[in-house]
């Protein structure tokens, strides 16, 4: 290597020493090295020697330490403080509403709910912190193992666990309970996407499409067997959104959506032993079954009518419906603080979802963008339907309100927002050269 190239190499070494994100060193060397070589070539064509041209290029580029520090400011880890502040605001609202509930309800069964909510929030926050610093690209290495593990758990769960309302939703092991179907709804789209992203994005053949359908169909069939229709429908919607986003073949996506909806309706019509269609249709004629399927809808609507702009206060009386308030945090909020608080919650949720959506254009890595799409879509579905249930005008389903509703789903909520924040944190430190068209993990033979 010539002395002139040695000077360029030493310059780049000193510049990169100021940049802590080692992953972008190769990109920076290529980018700045090419710029230096172009300036050298121009000066050599003007008659300068290679040594003079190298010295000129280095002088024009500037002090390597100063350049390195400026590159470090551009390529460093970022924290989305707006989302974190919004998240902890929702956590405060959640704990405050649960405190109001446990203070007002007389039934001893609910007195410990506030403490449990605090525990779930703390555990969820710990998971959020873990995934915030977790290198999200490692999902690809374990995608097949995660896919196989969760499907295996779906298969064996009915053999070991008890059903709740006819659904084998929770995986039980020595007193430990895992909300299995919620885990499947959150995690399996990430695993399937990690496995199929490059295959569908860069080689969208008939074979790769069939592979994607097969990978989605297996857990969908198992969720149907378990009879958890809510998580099944959400998993199906996310799988369709993911397919459309990866392939950009929106006509195929629309056709697949129509076919899937028709199959789902026929299955619901012919195999439903829990009369779910009656619960869906009752919203059109609530007075036909006011103390049955329409009871919760009518109760919500009556509360909304009585709340007014400023609510009924902290000492509002509890009736039979209100002992289920922990499932309807939005209704509790409006009952106590009125329509103004409900509008405030709506604005906060719109802002929160918009903040998640706005992170997408800032992510350059395709895999990171895919994670943002999946997590944002699931949160949006849950929040939109939870807000719709707060009106009493839609069927009452077991859709939880993220971050506010009671339950161990909070652990998944915080973990997934932590993963989203982890993608955002690394948005300026991921080397596109090392990740572009990167092959997915090899299937286990």
Short mmCIF file of C-alpha atoms in Angstrom, two decimals:
data_model
loop_
_atom_site.label_atom_id
_atom_site.label_comp_id
_atom_site.label_asym_id
_atom_site.label_seq_id
_atom_site.Cartn_x
_atom_site.Cartn_y
_atom_site.Cartn_z
CA UNK A 1 0.00 0.00 0.00
CA UNK A 2 1.42 3.43 -0.94
CA UNK A 3 2.18 6.17 1.55
CA UNK A 4 -0.68 8.20 0.14
CA UNK A 5 -3.16 5.37 0.81
CA UNK A 6 -1.65 4.93 4.26
CA UNK A 7 -2.49 8.55 5.00
CA UNK A 8 -6.08 8.04 3.92
CA UNK A 9 -6.28 4.86 6.00
CA UNK A 10 -4.89 6.61 9.10
CA UNK A 11 -7.34 9.47 8.55
CA UNK A 12 -10.29 7.07 8.38
CA UNK A 13 -9.03 5.12 11.41
CA UNK A 14 -8.83 8.27 13.51
CA UNK A 15 -12.23 9.44 12.29
CA UNK A 16 -13.88 6.08 13.09
CA UNK A 17 -12.32 6.01 16.55
CA UNK A 18 -14.71 8.83 17.50
CA UNK A 19 -17.80 6.88 16.38
CA UNK A 20 -18.96 4.43 19.06
CA UNK A 21 -21.40 2.59 16.77
CA UNK A 22 -18.93 0.11 15.26
CA UNK A 23 -21.60 -1.29 12.94
CA UNK A 24 -21.48 1.82 10.75
CA UNK A 25 -17.68 2.02 10.52
CA UNK A 26 -17.63 0.11 7.23
CA UNK A 27 -20.31 2.38 5.73
CA UNK A 28 -18.46 5.49 6.87
CA UNK A 29 -15.12 4.22 5.53
CA UNK A 30 -16.71 3.50 2.15
CA UNK A 31 -18.58 6.79 1.96
CA UNK A 32 -15.82 9.11 3.13
CA UNK A 33 -13.09 7.04 1.48
CA UNK A 34 -14.84 7.34 -1.89
CA UNK A 35 -15.18 11.08 -1.37
CA UNK A 36 -11.48 11.39 -0.58
CA UNK A 37 -10.50 9.30 -3.62
CA UNK A 38 -12.69 11.44 -5.89
CA UNK A 39 -10.97 14.61 -4.67
CA UNK A 40 -7.57 12.95 -5.14
CA UNK A 41 -8.46 11.92 -8.70
CA UNK A 42 -9.59 15.44 -9.59
CA UNK A 43 -6.33 16.91 -8.31
CA UNK A 44 -4.19 14.25 -10.02
CA UNK A 45 -5.88 15.17 -13.31
CA UNK A 46 -4.86 18.78 -12.63
CA UNK A 47 -1.24 17.65 -12.42
CA UNK A 48 -0.67 17.11 -8.68
CA UNK A 49 1.21 14.06 -7.49
CA UNK A 50 -0.60 11.35 -5.52
CA UNK A 51 0.97 12.56 -2.27
CA UNK A 52 -0.03 16.17 -2.93
CA UNK A 53 -3.52 15.08 -3.96
CA UNK A 54 -3.91 12.98 -0.78
CA UNK A 55 -2.76 15.86 1.42
CA UNK A 56 -5.16 18.22 -0.35
CA UNK A 57 -8.11 15.82 0.05
CA UNK A 58 -7.40 15.32 3.76
CA UNK A 59 -7.07 19.07 4.28
CA UNK A 60 -10.40 19.69 2.55
CA UNK A 61 -12.14 16.98 4.58
CA UNK A 62 -11.08 18.60 7.84
CA UNK A 63 -9.78 17.45 11.19
CA UNK A 64 -10.51 13.69 11.53
CA UNK A 65 -11.44 14.01 15.23
CA UNK A 66 -13.95 16.77 14.48
CA UNK A 67 -15.38 14.86 11.52
CA UNK A 68 -15.60 11.71 13.65
CA UNK A 69 -17.47 13.53 16.41
CA UNK A 70 -19.96 14.92 13.92
CA UNK A 71 -20.46 11.40 12.50
CA UNK A 72 -20.97 10.11 16.05
CA UNK A 73 -23.75 12.65 16.59
CA UNK A 74 -25.42 11.38 13.43
CA UNK A 75 -24.90 7.67 14.17
CA UNK A 76 -25.74 7.17 17.81
CA UNK A 77 -28.51 5.47 19.73
CA UNK A 78 -31.75 7.42 19.98
CA UNK A 79 -34.49 7.34 22.61
CA UNK A 80 -38.05 8.23 21.61
CA UNK A 81 -38.83 10.26 24.71
CA UNK A 82 -42.24 11.25 23.39
CA UNK A 83 -43.46 7.65 23.25
CA UNK A 84 -41.92 6.86 26.64
CA UNK A 85 -43.64 9.86 28.27
CA UNK A 86 -46.94 8.91 26.62
CA UNK A 87 -46.51 5.32 27.79
CA UNK A 88 -45.93 6.26 31.41
CA UNK A 89 -48.87 8.67 31.27
CA UNK A 90 -51.07 5.74 30.25
CA UNK A 91 -49.55 3.66 33.06
CA UNK A 92 -50.48 6.34 35.59
CA UNK A 93 -54.03 6.46 34.22
CA UNK A 94 -54.22 2.66 34.43
CA UNK A 95 -53.13 2.51 38.06
CA UNK A 96 -55.34 5.44 39.03
CA UNK A 97 -58.42 3.83 37.45
CA UNK A 98 -57.67 0.51 39.15
CA UNK A 99 -57.31 2.32 42.49
CA UNK A 100 -60.73 3.94 41.95
CA UNK A 101 -62.21 0.54 41.10
CA UNK A 102 -60.84 -1.27 44.14
CA UNK A 103 -61.81 1.66 46.39
CA UNK A 104 -65.44 1.64 45.26
CA UNK A 105 -66.18 -2.06 44.77
CA UNK A 106 -67.37 -3.91 47.87
CA UNK A 107 -66.68 -7.44 46.66
CA UNK A 108 -63.61 -8.83 48.46
CA UNK A 109 -62.60 -10.77 45.35
CA UNK A 110 -61.47 -7.53 43.69
CA UNK A 111 -59.65 -5.87 46.58
CA UNK A 112 -56.22 -7.15 45.53
CA UNK A 113 -56.56 -6.12 41.88
CA UNK A 114 -54.70 -2.84 42.37
CA UNK A 115 -51.65 -4.61 43.80
CA UNK A 116 -51.72 -7.15 40.97
CA UNK A 117 -51.92 -4.32 38.43
CA UNK A 118 -48.87 -2.70 40.01
CA UNK A 119 -46.96 -6.00 39.78
CA UNK A 120 -47.91 -6.47 36.11
CA UNK A 121 -46.85 -2.89 35.37
CA UNK A 122 -43.48 -3.34 37.06
CA UNK A 123 -42.81 -6.66 35.30
CA UNK A 124 -43.90 -5.14 31.99
CA UNK A 125 -41.59 -2.17 32.51
CA UNK A 126 -38.66 -4.52 33.13
CA UNK A 127 -39.43 -6.38 29.90
CA UNK A 128 -39.71 -3.06 28.08
CA UNK A 129 -36.26 -2.03 29.31
CA UNK A 130 -34.82 -5.38 28.23
CA UNK A 131 -36.19 -5.13 24.68
CA UNK A 132 -35.24 -1.46 24.47
CA UNK A 133 -31.57 -2.50 24.67
CA UNK A 134 -32.05 -5.85 22.90
CA UNK A 135 -30.64 -6.12 19.36
CA UNK A 136 -33.86 -6.73 17.47
CA UNK A 137 -32.00 -8.37 14.55
CA UNK A 138 -31.45 -11.43 16.74
CA UNK A 139 -35.11 -12.29 16.16
CA UNK A 140 -34.01 -13.69 12.81
CA UNK A 141 -31.62 -16.15 14.37
CA UNK A 142 -34.31 -17.68 16.57
CA UNK A 143 -37.34 -17.21 14.30
CA UNK A 144 -37.72 -20.90 13.40
CA UNK A 145 -37.27 -22.02 17.00
CA UNK A 146 -39.87 -19.50 18.21
CA UNK A 147 -42.30 -20.59 15.50
CA UNK A 148 -41.91 -24.28 16.35
CA UNK A 149 -42.09 -23.70 20.12
CA UNK A 150 -45.31 -21.68 20.09
CA UNK A 151 -47.06 -24.04 17.70
CA UNK A 152 -46.02 -27.00 19.83
CA UNK A 153 -47.41 -25.26 22.92
CA UNK A 154 -50.70 -24.67 21.09
CA UNK A 155 -50.88 -28.38 20.26
CA UNK A 156 -50.16 -29.70 23.74
CA UNK A 157 -51.90 -27.01 25.79
CA UNK A 158 -55.33 -28.76 25.86
CA UNK A 159 -53.63 -31.83 27.32
CA UNK A 160 -52.20 -30.00 30.35
CA UNK A 161 -54.34 -26.93 30.99
CA UNK A 162 -57.91 -26.28 31.99
CA UNK A 163 -60.28 -24.46 29.69
CA UNK A 164 -61.78 -21.14 30.68
CA UNK A 165 -65.19 -20.49 29.12
CA UNK A 166 -64.44 -23.28 26.65
CA UNK A 167 -61.08 -21.82 25.57
CA UNK A 168 -57.64 -23.28 26.33
CA UNK A 169 -56.13 -19.83 26.37
CA UNK A 170 -53.67 -20.10 29.28
CA UNK A 171 -50.67 -22.40 29.42
CA UNK A 172 -50.24 -23.77 32.95
CA UNK A 173 -46.99 -25.16 34.36
CA UNK A 174 -46.47 -25.64 38.11
CA UNK A 175 -48.55 -22.61 39.04
CA UNK A 176 -47.15 -20.45 36.23
CA UNK A 177 -49.74 -19.08 33.78
CA UNK A 178 -48.89 -17.82 30.31
CA UNK A 179 -51.52 -16.13 28.17
CA UNK A 180 -50.61 -18.42 25.28
CA UNK A 181 -52.98 -17.18 22.59
CA UNK A 182 -51.99 -13.56 23.27
CA UNK A 183 -48.33 -14.59 22.97
CA UNK A 184 -49.13 -16.26 19.65
CA UNK A 185 -50.93 -13.13 18.39
CA UNK A 186 -47.93 -10.94 19.23
CA UNK A 187 -44.91 -13.14 18.61
CA UNK A 188 -45.78 -15.47 15.72
CA UNK A 189 -46.23 -12.66 13.14
CA UNK A 190 -42.74 -11.46 14.09
CA UNK A 191 -41.34 -14.98 13.63
CA UNK A 192 -43.16 -15.60 10.33
CA UNK A 193 -42.11 -12.19 9.05
CA UNK A 194 -38.48 -12.81 10.02
CA UNK A 195 -38.47 -16.10 8.10
CA UNK A 196 -40.35 -14.92 5.01
CA UNK A 197 -39.32 -11.25 4.63
CA UNK A 198 -36.52 -11.66 2.11
CA UNK A 199 -38.21 -14.56 0.31
CA UNK A 200 -41.35 -12.53 -0.36
CA UNK A 201 -39.68 -9.15 -0.83
CA UNK A 202 -36.99 -10.23 -3.31
CA UNK A 203 -38.41 -13.45 -4.77
CA UNK A 204 -42.19 -13.31 -4.56
CA UNK A 205 -42.86 -16.54 -6.43
CA UNK A 206 -45.87 -18.83 -6.23
CA UNK A 207 -43.80 -21.18 -4.08
CA UNK A 208 -42.89 -18.47 -1.55
CA UNK A 209 -46.52 -17.32 -1.34
CA UNK A 210 -47.63 -20.88 -0.64
CA UNK A 211 -44.93 -21.15 2.02
CA UNK A 212 -46.24 -18.02 3.71
CA UNK A 213 -49.83 -19.31 3.57
CA UNK A 214 -48.76 -22.62 5.11
CA UNK A 215 -46.83 -20.92 7.91
CA UNK A 216 -49.85 -18.77 8.77
CA UNK A 217 -52.41 -21.54 8.33
CA UNK A 218 -50.88 -23.85 10.96
CA UNK A 219 -51.22 -21.51 13.99
CA UNK A 220 -54.56 -20.25 12.61
CA UNK A 221 -55.90 -23.82 12.60
CA UNK A 222 -54.60 -24.39 16.12
CA UNK A 223 -56.20 -21.17 17.39
CA UNK A 224 -59.46 -22.27 15.76
CA UNK A 225 -59.15 -25.65 17.50
CA UNK A 226 -58.62 -23.87 20.82
CA UNK A 227 -61.67 -21.73 19.95
CA UNK A 228 -60.06 -18.37 20.70
CA UNK A 229 -61.76 -16.46 17.90
CA UNK A 230 -60.67 -13.00 19.03
CA UNK A 231 -56.95 -13.77 18.89
CA UNK A 232 -57.53 -15.85 15.73
CA UNK A 233 -59.14 -12.93 13.90
CA UNK A 234 -56.45 -10.50 15.02
CA UNK A 235 -53.70 -12.91 14.01
CA UNK A 236 -55.37 -13.29 10.60
CA UNK A 237 -55.66 -9.53 10.10
CA UNK A 238 -52.03 -8.93 11.02
CA UNK A 239 -50.90 -11.76 8.72
CA UNK A 240 -52.78 -10.17 5.81
CA UNK A 241 -51.37 -6.71 6.60
CA UNK A 242 -47.88 -8.19 6.80
CA UNK A 243 -48.25 -9.99 3.47
CA UNK A 244 -49.45 -6.83 1.74
CA UNK A 245 -46.69 -4.70 3.23
CA UNK A 246 -43.91 -7.13 2.33
CA UNK A 247 -45.01 -8.01 -1.21
CA UNK A 248 -46.69 -4.71 -2.16
CA UNK A 249 -49.17 -6.89 -4.07
CA UNK A 250 -52.31 -5.23 -2.76
CA UNK A 251 -54.68 -6.89 -5.24
CA UNK A 252 -53.57 -10.32 -4.00
CA UNK A 253 -53.96 -9.06 -0.44
CA UNK A 254 -57.53 -7.86 -1.06
CA UNK A 255 -58.44 -11.19 -2.70
CA UNK A 256 -56.89 -13.10 0.21
CA UNK A 257 -58.79 -10.90 2.69
CA UNK A 258 -62.14 -11.60 1.00
CA UNK A 259 -61.47 -15.34 0.84
CA UNK A 260 -60.32 -15.44 4.47
CA UNK A 261 -63.38 -13.47 5.62
CA UNK A 262 -65.73 -15.83 3.76
CA UNK A 263 -64.05 -18.92 5.24
CA UNK A 264 -64.16 -17.40 8.72
CA UNK A 265 -67.86 -16.54 8.42
CA UNK A 266 -68.73 -20.04 7.20
CA UNK A 267 -66.79 -21.62 10.07
CA UNK A 268 -68.47 -19.31 12.56
CA UNK A 269 -71.85 -20.14 11.07
CA UNK A 270 -71.40 -23.90 11.05
CA UNK A 271 -69.13 -24.71 14.00
CA UNK A 272 -69.87 -22.06 16.65
CA UNK A 273 -71.16 -23.71 19.81
CA UNK A 274 -70.92 -20.54 21.93
CA UNK A 275 -73.55 -18.52 20.01
CA UNK A 276 -71.11 -15.77 19.07
CA UNK A 277 -73.27 -14.66 16.15
CA UNK A 278 -76.08 -13.90 18.59
CA UNK A 279 -73.74 -11.62 20.52
CA UNK A 280 -72.81 -9.91 17.27
CA UNK A 281 -76.37 -9.42 16.07
CA UNK A 282 -77.74 -8.26 19.42
CA UNK A 283 -76.20 -4.79 18.94
CA UNK A 284 -78.83 -4.13 16.26
CA UNK A 285 -81.72 -4.94 18.64
CA UNK A 286 -80.48 -4.43 22.18
CA UNK A 287 -83.96 -4.29 23.66
CA UNK A 288 -84.67 -7.87 22.51
CA UNK A 289 -82.33 -9.27 25.19
CA UNK A 290 -81.76 -6.47 27.74
CA UNK A 291 -80.69 -8.77 30.58
CA UNK A 292 -78.76 -11.24 28.41
CA UNK A 293 -76.44 -10.55 25.50
CA UNK A 294 -77.48 -6.90 25.40
CA UNK A 295 -76.93 -6.23 29.10
CA UNK A 296 -73.37 -4.97 28.88
CA UNK A 297 -74.06 -2.79 25.85
CA UNK A 298 -77.11 -1.18 27.48
CA UNK A 299 -75.24 -0.70 30.75
CA UNK A 300 -72.41 1.12 28.96
CA UNK A 301 -74.85 3.33 27.06
CA UNK A 302 -76.75 4.23 30.24
CA UNK A 303 -73.50 5.21 31.97
CA UNK A 304 -72.48 7.39 29.05
CA UNK A 305 -75.84 9.15 29.16
CA UNK A 306 -75.64 9.78 32.90
CA UNK A 307 -71.99 10.85 33.05
CA UNK A 308 -72.34 14.25 31.39
CA UNK A 309 -69.31 16.40 30.68
CA UNK A 310 -67.74 16.08 34.14
CA UNK A 311 -68.83 12.65 35.34
CA UNK A 312 -70.39 11.29 38.53
CA UNK A 313 -67.35 11.74 40.77
CA UNK A 314 -65.06 9.40 42.67
CA UNK A 315 -67.85 8.18 44.95
CA UNK A 316 -70.08 6.90 42.13
CA UNK A 317 -72.22 3.94 43.22
CA UNK A 318 -71.43 0.46 41.86
CA UNK A 319 -74.15 -1.74 40.39
CA UNK A 320 -73.89 -5.27 38.97
CA UNK A 321 -72.28 -4.16 35.72
CA UNK A 322 -69.72 -1.94 37.45
CA UNK A 323 -68.15 -4.91 39.19
CA UNK A 324 -66.80 -5.72 35.69
CA UNK A 325 -65.26 -2.26 35.31
CA UNK A 326 -61.72 -3.64 35.19
CA UNK A 327 -62.57 -4.95 31.70
CA UNK A 328 -63.82 -1.52 30.56
CA UNK A 329 -61.35 1.15 31.73
CA UNK A 330 -62.67 3.69 29.23
CA UNK A 331 -66.20 3.37 30.62
CA UNK A 332 -64.92 3.76 34.18
CA UNK A 333 -62.99 6.88 33.18
CA UNK A 334 -66.08 8.47 31.60
CA UNK A 335 -68.35 7.47 34.49
CA UNK A 336 -66.08 9.12 37.06
CA UNK A 337 -64.68 12.08 35.09
CA UNK A 338 -67.17 12.57 32.27
CA UNK A 339 -67.14 12.96 28.50
CA UNK A 340 -64.28 15.48 28.71
CA UNK A 341 -61.99 12.77 30.10
CA UNK A 342 -63.19 10.36 27.39
CA UNK A 343 -62.33 12.88 24.69
CA UNK A 344 -58.96 13.41 26.34
CA UNK A 345 -58.33 9.66 26.25
CA UNK A 346 -59.33 9.55 22.57
CA UNK A 347 -56.92 12.37 21.72
CA UNK A 348 -54.14 10.68 23.71
CA UNK A 349 -54.66 7.37 21.91
CA UNK A 350 -54.68 9.06 18.49
CA UNK A 351 -51.43 10.84 19.38
CA UNK A 352 -49.87 7.64 20.70
CA UNK A 353 -50.74 5.64 17.56
CA UNK A 354 -49.61 8.51 15.32
CA UNK A 355 -46.28 8.62 17.16
CA UNK A 356 -45.77 4.91 16.50
CA UNK A 357 -46.68 5.33 12.82
CA UNK A 358 -44.32 8.30 12.47
CA UNK A 359 -41.36 6.17 13.52
CA UNK A 360 -41.73 4.03 10.38
CA UNK A 361 -40.24 6.46 7.79
CA UNK A 362 -37.21 6.97 10.04
CA UNK A 363 -36.23 3.28 10.01
CA UNK A 364 -33.98 2.31 7.09
CA UNK A 365 -33.64 -1.41 7.82
CA UNK A 366 -36.43 -3.51 6.23
CA UNK A 367 -36.58 -5.94 9.14
CA UNK A 368 -36.87 -3.10 11.63
CA UNK A 369 -39.63 -1.53 9.53
CA UNK A 370 -41.47 -4.85 9.49
CA UNK A 371 -41.39 -4.98 13.31
CA UNK A 372 -42.81 -1.45 13.48
CA UNK A 373 -45.63 -2.40 11.07
CA UNK A 374 -46.63 -5.50 13.07
CA UNK A 375 -46.52 -3.89 16.51
CA UNK A 376 -48.27 -0.69 15.42
CA UNK A 377 -51.01 -2.67 13.62
CA UNK A 378 -51.77 -4.85 16.65
CA UNK A 379 -51.84 -1.91 19.05
CA UNK A 380 -54.06 0.05 16.66
CA UNK A 381 -56.54 -2.81 16.28
CA UNK A 382 -56.82 -3.27 20.03
CA UNK A 383 -57.11 0.43 20.82
CA UNK A 384 -59.65 1.17 18.09
CA UNK A 385 -61.94 -1.71 19.07
CA UNK A 386 -61.56 -0.98 22.79
CA UNK A 387 -62.62 2.61 22.16
CA UNK A 388 -65.53 1.34 20.05
CA UNK A 389 -66.66 -0.93 22.90
CA UNK A 390 -66.63 2.12 25.16
CA UNK A 391 -69.60 3.44 23.14
CA UNK A 392 -71.64 0.26 23.69
CA UNK A 393 -72.50 0.17 19.99
CA UNK A 394 -70.35 -2.81 18.98
CA UNK A 395 -70.26 -6.45 20.16
CA UNK A 396 -68.53 -6.87 23.51
CA UNK A 397 -65.47 -9.06 22.91
CA UNK A 398 -62.43 -10.03 24.96
CA UNK A 399 -60.33 -7.32 23.34
CA UNK A 400 -58.18 -5.69 26.01
CA UNK A 401 -57.31 -2.02 26.21
CA UNK A 402 -53.49 -1.85 25.86
CA UNK A 403 -51.63 -0.31 28.81
CA UNK A 404 -54.88 0.62 30.60
CA UNK A 405 -56.92 -2.57 30.92
CA UNK A 406 -56.39 -5.02 33.76
CA UNK A 407 -54.49 -8.27 33.21
CA UNK A 408 -51.17 -9.89 32.41
CA UNK A 409 -51.49 -8.71 28.82
CA UNK A 410 -49.67 -5.65 30.19
CA UNK A 411 -46.46 -7.67 30.13
CA UNK A 412 -46.82 -8.23 26.38
CA UNK A 413 -47.87 -4.60 25.83
CA UNK A 414 -44.77 -3.22 27.52
CA UNK A 415 -42.48 -5.83 25.97
CA UNK A 416 -43.68 -5.05 22.44
CA UNK A 417 -43.48 -1.29 22.86
CA UNK A 418 -39.98 -1.90 24.21
CA UNK A 419 -39.12 -3.81 21.04
CA UNK A 420 -40.48 -0.96 18.92
CA UNK A 421 -38.42 1.53 20.93
CA UNK A 422 -35.41 -0.77 20.50
CA UNK A 423 -35.78 -0.61 16.72
CA UNK A 424 -36.03 3.17 16.90
CA UNK A 425 -33.01 3.32 19.22
CA UNK A 426 -30.79 1.63 16.61
CA UNK A 427 -32.21 3.41 13.56
CA UNK A 428 -29.01 5.41 12.96
CA UNK A 429 -26.53 2.67 13.91
CA UNK A 430 -27.62 -0.18 11.64
CA UNK A 431 -25.33 -0.82 8.69
CA UNK A 432 -27.44 -1.05 5.56
CA UNK A 433 -24.52 -2.63 3.71
CA UNK A 434 -24.42 -5.54 6.18
CA UNK A 435 -28.19 -6.01 6.33
CA UNK A 436 -29.38 -5.41 2.80
CA UNK A 437 -30.84 -8.53 1.22
CA UNK A 438 -29.65 -10.49 4.20
CA UNK A 439 -30.89 -14.08 3.97
CA UNK A 440 -33.24 -15.37 6.61
CA UNK A 441 -32.36 -18.22 8.90
CA UNK A 442 -32.09 -21.65 7.34
CA UNK A 443 -35.02 -23.91 8.16
CA UNK A 444 -34.28 -26.75 10.54
CA UNK A 445 -33.84 -29.96 8.66
#
